[in-house]
Amino acid sequence: MTGLVDAVKGLVRGSTDVLTKIEALEDATEAGRGRLDQVVLSEASQIVDRAGQRLRMSGDLIVVALAGATGSGKSSLFNALTGLDLAAIGTRRPTSSMPLACVWGEEPAGELLNWLGIPRRHQVQHRSSLEEAQSEDLDGLVLLDLPDHDSTEVEHRLIVDRLVELVDVLIWVVDPQKYADAALHNRYIKPFASHSSIMAFALNHADKLTDEQRKSCVADLTRLLKSDGLKSPTIVATSAVSGAGLDDLRTLLVKRVNAKRAARERLAADVDRVSDRMASQCGNAKTPEIAKSDITELVDALADASGVPVVVEAVRRSYLQRASAATGWPVTKWLGRFRPDPLRRLHLDQVPRQQSKALRKSASNEVSIARSSLPAATPVQRARMDTAVRNITNKAAGGLSRPWADSVRTAIRKREESLGDELDQAVARTDLGANNNPSWWAAARFLQWLLFLVALGGAVWLLLSAFLQVEDLALPKWQGIPYATIMLIGGALLGVAVSAACRLFASTGASRRARLVAKALRGELETVADSHVIAPAREELDAYSICRDKLAIARS
């Protein structure tokens, strides 16, 4: 019934409160779907739909139904109130005992009667002699004479059950001998105790009772109705034969018609009844909060279980190894090629940066991720992670009614099943900087190769001078030291010195890279913790808050 308020605001005056309650019930029902009892939710949806249909019809028509058991005399009361003789319209009321409707005034009632399921041949547009006897105006009254609720015909009982849910006012006609009938009280009175404002009782055949007997019956019926849950039941002792109590019953009808509130009161009572049932399941506890410290503990546990410390150390060592290979003395750095890269051993060196970004944007994860070779979580690490998840689950469900607590636990449990795989993928898709080398490495590499060539040139010069023994190749000297020797030793020493300086810078860079990767990994794990634990819990808690708050409005 989305948009009900806007659709009927101009049609139903003074019904803002009822519309607000109905809209709140609709929102509460939607929030509770899949969490609260489906039977109650279905009933709430039916009431919302029914209210939308009723409010779209004329708000000036009031539907009053006379209902009762076999022999209660409700048809006689109907005759007396309408001034009609049912025998005279027997062709309109066949043996199936369908409900009969009498409409006062000129207000079109066809749409409303069709909605009620009253066939056209059972509809009477009539102004009774009542208007001549009394000054009160009954225009807008739709009076129904229902089949017997205890009829042996199942069809009759089904008609009563349906119309009891739809009419604006119910007048139960009972007789002195059957007013305590268990079927009436258990099937209609107790379940609708919250509808006392739109129910009245006519203790018929009062002409067969003495004054003392009548008072005793009224008192006993009042006691029974109060035990059924009605706070202040309205009871009128009537007699279609003597006319006793008819004026009181007519006055009651006139007040209902003039007030023009019966339809809204009926809808409000329906909303109150189902809202109470929903509220008993929903509860009204304060919405639990998930503390930041609990989230931090969860992320710490996930980091430990997913091998983040191992990855961060591998990043640091890989950075140092690659820095040594890029900036080391060419003669010695070749030896490092025989050492495997720490990240390569973990299968974490093949995730390009653009793939990592694509994975963050793609919920479907169409880009496949190579599985890492990180060691499996130890039982201790696994237990710590399970404890952290369980701690958040218990706090999120704490104090909630059982349906909502179960809903929170189920929502987290469903996502928790894939938590292990998601942790491995979170590590694998994180950009660890394996292909991101600092620019100073290139400058250091160029300088190292330059020094290496200088030393190599000096060595070649010395070798040629020693083996060829050529006079013209006499080595020039500086302060008695041949330039070739200076080139060889100087190039080698400077190369080693540059290597040492680069290792110092690389150590600082490796620590910085490790910190950045640790931060990036933690960010990925925070995303996993949110999507698999925190978000499901908060989604349920948000739905609970909406359901609880909307029910409070619907019940107000």
XYZ file of C-alpha atoms in Angstrom:
556
model
C 0.000 0.000 0.000
C 2.866 2.316 -0.836
C 1.780 5.924 -1.114
C -1.494 5.362 0.755
C -1.241 8.668 2.617
C -0.886 10.724 -0.565
C -3.561 8.726 -2.362
C -6.333 9.232 0.158
C -5.391 12.352 2.065
C -7.864 14.362 0.040
C -10.602 11.756 0.354
C -10.758 11.054 4.072
C -10.927 14.073 6.321
C -9.637 13.907 9.834
C -8.009 10.501 9.325
C -4.401 11.602 9.562
C -3.802 9.675 12.768
C -5.244 6.484 11.311
C -3.246 6.868 8.127
C -0.087 7.402 10.142
C -0.759 4.235 12.115
C -1.439 2.238 8.952
C 1.694 3.534 7.239
C 3.747 2.744 10.347
C 2.329 -0.789 10.426
C 3.269 -1.236 6.776
C 6.848 -0.143 7.449
C 7.085 -2.368 10.522
C 5.771 -5.322 8.542
C 8.349 -4.799 5.819
C 11.143 -4.504 8.374
C 10.019 -7.662 10.153
C 9.639 -9.735 7.002
C 11.658 -12.928 7.251
C 12.298 -12.294 10.927
C 8.981 -12.329 12.755
C 6.231 -14.934 12.528
C 4.996 -15.143 8.961
C 1.386 -15.705 10.060
C 1.334 -12.416 11.971
C 3.085 -10.589 9.143
C 0.563 -11.921 6.635
C -2.274 -10.708 8.857
C -0.640 -7.291 9.112
C -0.251 -7.085 5.323
C -3.902 -7.996 4.879
C -4.961 -5.279 7.307
C -2.808 -2.710 5.501
C -4.277 -3.705 2.133
C -7.805 -3.785 3.523
C -7.351 -0.372 5.115
C -6.172 1.077 1.830
C -9.233 -0.248 0.050
C -11.644 0.937 2.767
C -10.208 4.430 3.018
C -10.363 4.924 -0.730
C -14.120 4.495 -0.493
C -16.563 7.022 0.921
C -15.700 8.093 4.437
C -19.288 9.257 4.985
C -20.760 5.758 4.942
C -20.806 3.754 8.163
C -21.282 -0.012 7.917
C -23.056 -1.520 10.936
C -23.656 -5.263 11.081
C -26.201 -7.116 13.172
C -24.678 -10.502 13.999
C -25.862 -13.284 16.203
C -26.751 -16.922 16.674
C -29.768 -18.834 15.453
C -32.898 -17.632 17.221
C -31.296 -14.499 18.664
C -33.821 -12.281 16.834
C -31.358 -10.173 14.857
C -33.602 -10.251 11.752
C -36.499 -9.008 13.848
C -34.316 -6.142 15.092
C -33.305 -5.442 11.506
C -36.984 -5.233 10.561
C -37.726 -2.932 13.470
C -34.808 -0.613 12.730
C -35.399 -0.405 8.986
C -39.172 -0.462 9.010
C -39.002 -3.259 6.437
C -40.696 -6.617 6.395
C -38.246 -9.246 5.266
C -41.132 -11.496 4.259
C -42.125 -8.864 1.718
C -38.739 -9.061 0.022
C -38.230 -12.798 0.242
C -37.289 -12.882 -3.448
C -34.291 -10.720 -2.565
C -33.208 -12.970 0.310
C -32.989 -16.589 -0.950
C -32.693 -19.649 1.201
C -28.877 -19.372 1.247
C -29.362 -16.614 3.873
C -26.958 -14.196 2.276
C -26.476 -10.901 4.180
C -28.982 -8.164 3.496
C -28.008 -4.486 3.345
C -30.169 -1.433 3.906
C -28.691 1.964 3.020
C -29.984 5.297 4.363
C -29.575 8.455 2.345
C -28.489 9.189 -1.220
C -24.764 8.564 -0.801
C -23.687 6.030 -3.484
C -22.864 2.802 -1.680
C -22.454 0.422 -4.608
C -18.656 0.310 -4.527
C -18.595 -0.252 -0.759
C -21.259 -2.985 -0.890
C -19.474 -4.717 -3.744
C -16.282 -4.644 -1.672
C -18.245 -6.184 1.199
C -19.475 -8.886 -1.160
C -23.183 -8.016 -0.869
C -24.940 -8.997 -4.114
C -26.970 -6.238 -5.718
C -30.239 -8.144 -5.244
C -29.621 -8.020 -1.473
C -29.130 -4.237 -1.396
C -31.972 -1.938 -0.375
C -31.903 1.863 -0.658
C -34.494 2.911 1.871
C -35.592 5.752 4.118
C -37.421 4.283 7.072
C -40.142 5.765 9.204
C -37.458 6.193 11.818
C -36.691 9.573 10.313
C -40.258 10.688 10.924
C -40.102 9.629 14.573
C -36.760 11.156 15.379
C -34.923 14.286 14.405
C -31.541 12.570 14.207
C -30.236 12.011 10.728
C -29.211 8.476 9.752
C -28.041 9.362 6.244
C -24.891 7.384 5.554
C -25.848 4.307 7.586
C -25.381 0.918 5.922
C -27.090 -1.683 8.099
C -26.320 -5.365 7.471
C -28.240 -8.404 8.633
C -25.682 -11.243 8.729
C -26.316 -14.990 8.577
C -26.237 -16.964 11.824
C -22.679 -17.401 13.066
C -23.574 -20.846 14.476
C -25.320 -22.034 11.338
C -24.884 -25.644 10.307
C -24.070 -24.339 6.845
C -20.320 -23.788 6.529
C -20.922 -21.133 3.881
C -22.886 -19.037 6.354
C -20.124 -19.131 8.957
C -17.529 -18.176 6.354
C -19.618 -15.154 5.342
C -19.836 -14.039 8.959
C -16.109 -14.561 9.512
C -15.294 -12.449 6.459
C -17.661 -9.585 7.211
C -16.692 -9.419 10.881
C -13.241 -8.443 9.591
C -14.611 -5.711 7.309
C -17.562 -3.860 8.871
C -17.129 -0.628 10.821
C -19.414 -1.424 13.769
C -20.576 -4.781 15.123
C -23.756 -5.196 17.115
C -23.931 -8.687 18.562
C -27.521 -9.740 19.143
C -27.767 -12.306 21.950
C -30.698 -13.816 23.807
C -30.997 -14.549 27.536
C -30.469 -18.259 27.040
C -27.385 -18.243 24.742
C -25.411 -15.096 25.599
C -22.753 -17.239 27.302
C -22.260 -19.428 24.209
C -18.576 -20.474 24.113
C -18.468 -20.325 20.300
C -19.424 -16.640 20.333
C -16.958 -15.674 23.051
C -13.988 -17.783 21.924
C -14.331 -17.205 18.215
C -15.415 -13.589 18.007
C -15.306 -11.720 21.306
C -11.940 -12.644 22.812
C -9.924 -12.344 19.559
C -11.434 -8.883 18.994
C -11.276 -7.614 22.551
C -9.211 -4.638 21.353
C -12.210 -3.645 19.195
C -14.491 -2.864 22.136
C -14.956 0.705 20.878
C -16.668 -0.523 17.710
C -18.730 -3.307 19.312
C -22.062 -3.216 21.102
C -24.360 -5.926 22.425
C -28.118 -6.154 22.162
C -29.624 -8.483 24.784
C -32.746 -9.307 22.802
C -36.092 -10.829 23.882
C -36.044 -8.571 26.935
C -39.855 -8.673 26.915
C -39.653 -12.278 28.177
C -37.734 -11.202 31.296
C -38.764 -9.499 34.478
C -36.921 -6.343 35.461
C -34.876 -8.326 37.972
C -34.028 -11.028 35.461
C -33.082 -8.432 32.851
C -30.725 -6.649 35.249
C -29.211 -9.979 36.287
C -28.630 -11.007 32.653
C -27.075 -7.643 31.790
C -24.796 -7.839 34.829
C -23.742 -11.405 34.031
C -23.128 -10.573 30.357
C -21.059 -7.560 31.428
C -18.989 -9.824 33.656
C -18.395 -12.306 30.825
C -17.423 -9.585 28.358
C -14.977 -8.023 30.786
C -13.423 -11.436 31.372
C -13.045 -11.631 27.570
C -10.993 -8.431 27.666
C -13.545 -5.717 26.915
C -13.042 -2.824 29.303
C -16.430 -1.052 29.136
C -18.834 -3.101 27.017
C -21.928 -1.357 25.684
C -25.056 -3.460 26.323
C -28.634 -2.553 25.377
C -31.594 -4.705 26.434
C -33.978 -4.829 23.455
C -37.186 -6.387 22.239
C -38.351 -6.249 18.646
C -41.799 -7.255 19.837
C -42.410 -4.650 22.557
C -40.000 -2.054 21.174
C -38.076 -1.928 24.459
C -34.537 -0.617 24.048
C -34.984 0.231 20.377
C -34.693 3.954 21.063
C -31.398 3.365 22.848
C -30.157 1.242 19.964
C -31.279 3.872 17.448
C -29.530 6.575 19.466
C -26.347 4.538 19.375
C -26.613 4.241 15.582
C -27.298 7.941 15.184
C -24.240 8.841 17.235
C -22.105 6.536 15.142
C -23.393 7.958 11.891
C -23.052 11.594 12.966
C -19.547 11.095 14.362
C -18.291 9.722 11.021
C -15.452 8.007 12.893
C -16.543 4.374 12.904
C -14.551 3.338 9.838
C -11.386 4.943 11.164
C -11.959 3.507 14.628
C -12.375 0.048 13.140
C -9.167 0.356 11.136
C -7.329 1.731 14.152
C -8.555 -1.202 16.231
C -7.381 -3.644 13.554
C -3.975 -1.979 13.502
C -3.767 -2.026 17.291
C -4.620 -5.723 17.444
C -2.031 -6.919 14.945
C 0.521 -4.381 16.175
C 0.218 -5.789 19.681
C 0.864 -9.273 18.339
C 3.886 -8.089 16.376
C 5.184 -6.094 19.333
C 5.015 -9.160 21.566
C 7.443 -10.838 19.171
C 9.542 -7.809 18.334
C 10.077 -6.470 21.850
C 11.053 -2.896 22.690
C 14.621 -3.261 23.946
C 17.181 -0.589 23.160
C 19.066 -1.327 19.955
C 22.451 -2.886 20.835
C 25.582 -1.145 19.640
C 28.770 -2.731 18.332
C 31.729 -1.088 20.054
C 34.790 0.035 18.096
C 36.981 -1.948 20.472
C 35.122 -5.134 19.517
C 35.622 -4.365 15.821
C 39.310 -3.704 16.426
C 39.645 -7.010 18.252
C 37.941 -8.783 15.353
C 40.251 -7.204 12.767
C 43.287 -8.102 14.914
C 42.101 -11.693 15.080
C 41.501 -11.794 11.325
C 44.938 -10.336 10.688
C 46.534 -12.990 12.870
C 44.534 -15.828 11.299
C 45.153 -14.653 7.719
C 48.938 -14.449 8.193
C 49.317 -10.691 7.939
C 52.474 -10.660 10.109
C 54.011 -13.267 7.777
C 53.071 -11.221 4.716
C 54.400 -7.978 6.172
C 57.735 -9.621 7.041
C 57.897 -11.142 3.547
C 57.286 -7.685 2.059
C 60.129 -6.239 4.109
C 62.567 -9.005 3.174
C 61.500 -8.944 -0.468
C 62.076 -5.220 -0.596
C 65.576 -5.635 0.846
C 66.377 -8.487 -1.533
C 65.177 -6.609 -4.596
C 66.946 -3.459 -3.441
C 70.183 -5.409 -3.076
C 69.729 -6.888 -6.542
C 69.058 -3.462 -8.027
C 71.674 -1.354 -6.219
C 74.345 -3.827 -5.098
C 77.902 -4.189 -6.421
C 77.501 -6.059 -9.752
C 80.176 -8.584 -8.864
C 78.436 -9.736 -5.676
C 74.739 -9.050 -6.369
C 74.562 -11.912 -8.845
C 74.890 -14.273 -5.932
C 71.505 -13.033 -4.675
C 69.764 -14.435 -7.750
C 69.998 -17.875 -6.214
C 67.842 -16.798 -3.235
C 64.046 -17.079 -3.876
C 61.953 -13.969 -3.370
C 59.939 -14.237 -0.111
C 56.766 -12.969 -1.822
C 57.157 -15.340 -4.740
C 57.326 -18.266 -2.362
C 53.942 -17.155 -0.980
C 52.497 -16.602 -4.485
C 51.901 -12.957 -3.631
C 54.053 -11.298 -6.267
C 51.742 -11.612 -9.294
C 48.826 -9.290 -8.438
C 49.092 -6.155 -10.600
C 47.789 -2.920 -9.177
C 45.047 -2.456 -11.771
C 43.648 -5.912 -10.930
C 43.597 -5.025 -7.246
C 41.569 -1.889 -8.000
C 39.202 -3.799 -10.256
C 38.551 -6.318 -7.529
C 37.608 -3.605 -5.093
C 35.076 -2.255 -7.578
C 33.667 -5.590 -8.715
C 31.246 -7.262 -6.319
C 31.065 -10.294 -8.610
C 34.850 -10.800 -8.535
C 35.004 -11.812 -12.172
C 38.781 -11.456 -12.098
C 40.231 -14.611 -10.663
C 42.761 -14.428 -7.873
C 45.567 -16.890 -7.487
C 45.460 -18.647 -4.174
C 48.257 -17.689 -1.849
C 50.567 -20.164 -0.177
C 50.224 -18.692 3.270
C 50.284 -21.222 6.081
C 46.865 -22.259 7.360
C 45.635 -20.648 10.557
C 46.626 -22.514 13.666
C 43.932 -23.800 16.040
C 44.812 -20.970 18.428
C 44.457 -18.349 15.686
C 41.203 -19.890 14.506
C 39.841 -19.981 18.027
C 40.717 -16.320 18.535
C 38.904 -15.379 15.327
C 35.828 -17.441 16.246
C 35.790 -15.874 19.694
C 35.910 -12.357 18.232
C 33.055 -13.135 15.828
C 31.007 -14.753 18.574
C 31.630 -11.782 20.877
C 30.219 -9.339 18.309
C 27.317 -11.679 17.544
C 26.386 -11.985 21.208
C 26.597 -8.245 21.783
C 24.563 -7.487 18.653
C 21.883 -9.973 19.733
C 22.021 -9.090 23.422
C 18.711 -8.013 24.914
C 16.724 -8.599 21.718
C 13.670 -10.804 21.534
C 14.307 -14.326 20.346
C 13.194 -13.786 16.707
C 15.524 -10.817 16.276
C 18.405 -12.446 18.163
C 18.076 -15.517 15.954
C 17.936 -13.285 12.885
C 21.188 -11.543 13.867
C 22.954 -14.856 14.487
C 21.683 -16.365 11.246
C 22.731 -13.347 9.176
C 26.282 -13.465 10.534
C 26.503 -17.259 10.347
C 25.626 -17.240 6.646
C 28.439 -14.837 5.805
C 30.874 -16.350 8.279
C 30.983 -19.596 6.302
C 32.978 -17.912 3.511
C 35.131 -15.860 5.861
C 38.238 -18.065 5.519
C 38.309 -17.910 1.713
C 37.620 -14.193 1.741
C 40.555 -13.573 4.080
C 42.919 -15.400 1.731
C 41.592 -13.418 -1.242
C 41.819 -10.160 0.682
C 45.541 -10.759 1.191
C 46.023 -11.945 -2.393
C 44.334 -8.883 -3.957
C 46.240 -6.348 -1.858
C 48.898 -4.441 -3.771
C 52.097 -5.379 -1.928
C 54.330 -3.187 -4.092
C 56.172 -6.129 -5.663
C 56.384 -4.243 -8.979
C 56.750 -0.782 -7.482
C 60.452 0.104 -7.227
C 61.700 3.502 -5.956
C 63.260 5.785 -8.562
C 66.508 6.058 -6.644
C 67.184 2.387 -7.345
C 67.780 3.240 -11.034
C 70.205 6.009 -10.125
C 72.086 3.717 -7.751
C 72.193 0.981 -10.395
C 73.672 3.430 -12.930
C 76.291 4.593 -10.432
C 77.223 1.022 -9.512
C 77.664 0.010 -13.130
C 79.770 3.134 -13.736
C 82.047 2.253 -10.789
C 82.160 -1.343 -11.936
C 83.285 -0.289 -15.425
C 85.942 1.994 -13.910
C 87.289 -0.869 -11.798
C 87.076 -3.241 -14.759
C 88.963 -0.757 -16.939
C 91.703 -0.476 -14.341
C 91.955 -4.288 -14.114
C 92.197 -4.677 -17.901
C 94.855 -1.963 -18.045
C 96.919 -3.699 -15.398
C 96.588 -7.072 -17.119
C 97.651 -5.734 -20.491
C 100.593 -3.979 -18.934
C 101.716 -7.110 -17.065
C 101.331 -9.681 -19.869
C 102.339 -7.699 -22.924
C 105.398 -6.007 -21.376
C 105.098 -3.224 -23.945
C 107.265 -0.166 -23.285
C 104.662 2.195 -24.638
C 102.099 0.850 -22.176
C 104.044 2.043 -19.149
C 101.410 2.931 -16.588
C 101.009 6.633 -15.670
C 101.144 7.222 -11.979
C 99.824 9.602 -9.426
C 102.182 10.120 -6.544
C 103.805 6.828 -7.444
C 100.544 4.853 -7.720
C 99.490 3.740 -11.214
C 96.192 5.148 -12.389
C 95.096 1.643 -13.324
C 95.506 0.547 -9.724
C 93.606 3.608 -8.522
C 90.786 2.801 -10.952
C 90.603 -0.829 -9.836
C 90.798 -0.313 -6.115
C 88.892 2.977 -6.072
C 86.051 1.637 -8.203
C 85.744 -1.478 -6.053
C 85.869 0.405 -2.758
C 83.402 3.051 -3.898
C 81.095 0.304 -5.215
C 81.159 -1.442 -1.860
C 80.569 1.867 -0.088
C 77.626 2.692 -2.345
C 76.241 -0.792 -1.677
C 76.490 -0.208 2.060
C 74.735 3.168 1.764
C 72.020 1.647 -0.420
C 71.443 -1.112 2.101
C 70.976 1.521 4.788
C 68.449 3.418 2.659
C 66.808 0.150 1.634
C 66.391 -0.864 5.253
C 64.500 2.366 5.951
C 62.485 1.937 2.766
C 61.690 -1.688 3.602
C 60.327 -0.681 7.005
C 58.238 2.047 5.417
C 56.942 -0.324 2.728
C 56.082 -2.901 5.402
C 54.086 -0.297 7.346
C 52.181 0.778 4.234
C 51.411 -2.820 3.311
C 50.321 -3.574 6.883
C 47.953 -0.598 6.684
C 46.631 -1.692 3.278
C 46.141 -5.270 4.481
C 44.335 -4.061 7.569
C 42.087 -1.929 5.388
C 41.213 -4.989 3.312
C 40.546 -7.005 6.443
C 38.369 -4.221 7.858
C 36.341 -4.434 4.643
C 36.023 -8.204 5.066
C 35.073 -7.831 8.726
C 32.447 -5.273 7.802
C 30.937 -7.243 4.899
C 30.919 -10.614 6.680
C 30.202 -9.689 10.301
C 29.523 -6.017 11.055
C 27.283 -5.110 8.096
C 24.985 -8.167 8.450
C 24.610 -7.452 12.157
C 23.916 -3.752 11.629
C 21.445 -4.509 8.853
C 19.438 -6.659 11.235
C 19.721 -4.081 14.018
C 18.562 -1.310 11.669
C 15.576 -3.435 10.656
C 14.849 -4.096 14.326
C 14.967 -0.374 15.143
C 12.581 0.427 12.301
C 10.191 -2.359 13.283
C 10.218 -1.385 16.970
C 9.799 2.350 16.360
C 7.106 1.941 13.720
C 5.172 -0.449 15.934
C 5.290 2.136 18.703
C 3.640 4.610 16.310
C 1.111 2.037 15.110
C 0.143 1.227 18.704
C -0.075 4.841 19.868
